[in-house]
């Protein structure tokens, strides 16, 4: 009986230790709040990585120091979120077919098929879904700007 109780106690301690280690792992944190939306640390990291990857392919790509770059990338993320929210508020919607057409245009401009574009993005560490979302946002922002230019 004592052996069974000691085994159960040891199992509980091990399980508790495993839970404590799992709970101690950092979670994503909020770096900016925009109206009802947020920018997460992981989003800022991913966007900064994308900028660095894009400039690494250019022969004379001059980048600011890392802290200034992160600040600029964060400001861009905030501006995009504000504009996308404004576009949504104005009733501007972008369909999946419009995003697909834009993807086809980007691929053609780069001398690729859509599948080759997807593979190229993934090689560069850019998720295809993230790229689609950013295209959707850019189309919405473009339409918002056009709407304001017409008034």
CSV table of C-alpha atoms in Angstrom, one decimal:
chain,number,residue,atom,x,y,z
A,1,UNK,CA,0.0,0.0,0.0
A,2,UNK,CA,2.8,2.4,0.9
A,3,UNK,CA,4.6,1.6,-2.4
A,4,UNK,CA,1.4,2.4,-4.4
A,5,UNK,CA,0.9,5.6,-2.5
A,6,UNK,CA,4.6,6.6,-3.1
A,7,UNK,CA,4.3,5.8,-6.8
A,8,UNK,CA,1.1,7.9,-7.1
A,9,UNK,CA,2.8,10.8,-5.3
A,10,UNK,CA,5.8,10.5,-7.5
A,11,UNK,CA,3.6,10.5,-10.6
A,12,UNK,CA,1.7,13.5,-9.4
A,13,UNK,CA,5.0,15.4,-8.8
A,14,UNK,CA,6.3,14.5,-12.2
A,15,UNK,CA,3.1,15.5,-13.9
A,16,UNK,CA,3.0,18.8,-11.9
A,17,UNK,CA,6.6,19.5,-12.9
A,18,UNK,CA,5.8,18.8,-16.6
A,19,UNK,CA,2.8,21.2,-16.4
A,20,UNK,CA,4.9,23.9,-14.7
A,21,UNK,CA,7.5,23.6,-17.5
A,22,UNK,CA,4.8,23.9,-20.1
A,23,UNK,CA,3.2,26.8,-18.4
A,24,UNK,CA,6.5,28.6,-18.2
A,25,UNK,CA,6.9,28.8,-21.9
A,26,UNK,CA,6.4,32.4,-23.2
A,27,UNK,CA,3.3,33.1,-25.2
A,28,UNK,CA,2.9,35.7,-27.9
A,29,UNK,CA,2.7,39.2,-26.6
A,30,UNK,CA,0.9,42.3,-27.8
A,31,UNK,CA,3.2,45.0,-29.2
A,32,UNK,CA,0.5,47.5,-30.4
A,33,UNK,CA,-3.3,48.0,-30.0
A,34,UNK,CA,-5.2,49.5,-32.9
A,35,UNK,CA,-8.9,50.2,-32.2
A,36,UNK,CA,-10.3,46.6,-31.6
A,37,UNK,CA,-7.2,44.9,-33.2
A,38,UNK,CA,-3.7,44.1,-32.0
A,39,UNK,CA,-0.3,43.5,-33.5
A,40,UNK,CA,1.4,40.5,-31.9
A,41,UNK,CA,5.2,40.1,-31.4
A,42,UNK,CA,5.1,37.1,-33.8
A,43,UNK,CA,3.6,39.3,-36.5
A,44,UNK,CA,6.2,42.0,-36.0
A,45,UNK,CA,9.0,39.4,-36.1
A,46,UNK,CA,7.6,37.8,-39.3
A,47,UNK,CA,7.2,41.2,-41.0
A,48,UNK,CA,10.7,42.2,-40.0
A,49,UNK,CA,12.1,38.9,-41.3
A,50,UNK,CA,10.3,39.4,-44.6
A,51,UNK,CA,11.8,42.9,-45.0
A,52,UNK,CA,15.3,41.5,-44.3
A,53,UNK,CA,14.8,38.7,-46.7
A,54,UNK,CA,13.6,41.1,-49.4
A,55,UNK,CA,16.6,43.4,-49.0
A,56,UNK,CA,19.1,40.6,-48.8
A,57,UNK,CA,18.3,39.8,-52.5
A,58,UNK,CA,19.1,43.4,-53.6
A,59,UNK,CA,22.8,44.2,-54.3
A,60,UNK,CA,22.9,47.6,-52.5
A,61,UNK,CA,20.1,47.1,-50.0
A,62,UNK,CA,20.9,49.6,-47.3
A,63,UNK,CA,18.9,48.9,-44.1
A,64,UNK,CA,18.7,51.1,-40.9
A,65,UNK,CA,19.9,49.6,-37.6
A,66,UNK,CA,17.8,46.7,-36.3
A,67,UNK,CA,15.9,48.8,-33.6
A,68,UNK,CA,14.9,51.5,-36.1
A,69,UNK,CA,13.9,48.9,-38.7
A,70,UNK,CA,11.6,47.2,-36.2
A,71,UNK,CA,10.0,50.5,-35.3
A,72,UNK,CA,9.5,51.3,-39.0
A,73,UNK,CA,8.0,47.9,-39.6
A,74,UNK,CA,5.7,48.3,-36.6
A,75,UNK,CA,4.5,51.7,-37.8
A,76,UNK,CA,3.8,50.2,-41.2
A,77,UNK,CA,1.8,47.3,-39.7
A,78,UNK,CA,-0.2,49.8,-37.6
A,79,UNK,CA,-0.9,52.0,-40.7
A,80,UNK,CA,-2.0,49.0,-42.7
A,81,UNK,CA,-4.3,47.9,-39.9
A,82,UNK,CA,-5.9,51.3,-39.6
A,83,UNK,CA,-6.4,51.5,-43.4
A,84,UNK,CA,-7.9,48.0,-43.6
A,85,UNK,CA,-10.2,48.8,-40.8
A,86,UNK,CA,-11.3,52.0,-42.5
A,87,UNK,CA,-11.8,50.1,-45.8
A,88,UNK,CA,-14.0,47.6,-44.0
A,89,UNK,CA,-16.0,50.4,-42.3
A,90,UNK,CA,-16.6,51.9,-45.8
A,91,UNK,CA,-17.9,48.5,-47.0
A,92,UNK,CA,-14.9,47.7,-49.2
A,93,UNK,CA,-14.5,44.0,-49.6
A,94,UNK,CA,-12.0,41.9,-51.7
A,95,UNK,CA,-13.2,38.6,-53.0
A,96,UNK,CA,-11.1,35.4,-53.2
A,97,UNK,CA,-11.3,35.6,-57.0
A,98,UNK,CA,-9.8,39.1,-56.9
A,99,UNK,CA,-7.0,37.9,-54.7
A,100,UNK,CA,-6.4,35.0,-57.1
A,101,UNK,CA,-6.2,37.4,-60.0
A,102,UNK,CA,-3.7,39.6,-58.2
A,103,UNK,CA,-1.6,36.5,-57.3
A,104,UNK,CA,-1.6,35.6,-61.0
A,105,UNK,CA,-0.5,39.1,-61.9
A,106,UNK,CA,2.4,39.0,-59.4
A,107,UNK,CA,3.5,35.6,-60.6
A,108,UNK,CA,3.4,36.8,-64.3
A,109,UNK,CA,5.3,40.0,-63.4
A,110,UNK,CA,8.0,37.8,-61.9
A,111,UNK,CA,8.0,35.3,-64.8
A,112,UNK,CA,6.5,32.5,-62.8
A,113,UNK,CA,3.4,30.4,-62.4
A,114,UNK,CA,1.4,30.7,-59.3
A,115,UNK,CA,2.8,27.4,-58.1
A,116,UNK,CA,6.3,28.6,-58.6
A,117,UNK,CA,5.5,31.8,-56.8
A,118,UNK,CA,4.2,29.8,-53.9
A,119,UNK,CA,7.4,27.7,-53.8
A,120,UNK,CA,9.6,30.8,-54.0
A,121,UNK,CA,7.7,32.5,-51.1
A,122,UNK,CA,8.0,29.4,-49.0
A,123,UNK,CA,11.7,29.1,-49.7
A,124,UNK,CA,12.0,32.7,-48.5
A,125,UNK,CA,10.1,31.8,-45.3
A,126,UNK,CA,7.0,33.7,-46.3
A,127,UNK,CA,3.8,31.7,-45.8
A,128,UNK,CA,1.5,31.6,-48.9
A,129,UNK,CA,-1.5,32.4,-46.7
A,130,UNK,CA,0.2,35.4,-45.2
A,131,UNK,CA,1.1,36.6,-48.7
A,132,UNK,CA,-2.5,36.2,-49.8
A,133,UNK,CA,-3.7,38.1,-46.8
A,134,UNK,CA,-1.3,41.0,-47.5
A,135,UNK,CA,-2.4,41.1,-51.1
A,136,UNK,CA,-6.0,41.3,-50.0
A,137,UNK,CA,-5.1,44.1,-47.6
A,138,UNK,CA,-3.2,46.0,-50.3
A,139,UNK,CA,-6.2,45.8,-52.7
A,140,UNK,CA,-8.6,47.0,-50.0
A,141,UNK,CA,-6.2,49.9,-49.2
A,142,UNK,CA,-5.9,50.8,-52.9
A,143,UNK,CA,-9.6,50.9,-53.2
A,144,UNK,CA,-9.9,53.1,-50.1
A,145,UNK,CA,-7.4,55.5,-51.5
A,146,UNK,CA,-9.2,55.6,-54.9
A,147,UNK,CA,-12.5,56.3,-53.1
A,148,UNK,CA,-10.9,59.3,-51.2
A,149,UNK,CA,-9.2,60.5,-54.4
A,150,UNK,CA,-12.6,60.6,-56.2
A,151,UNK,CA,-14.3,62.8,-53.5
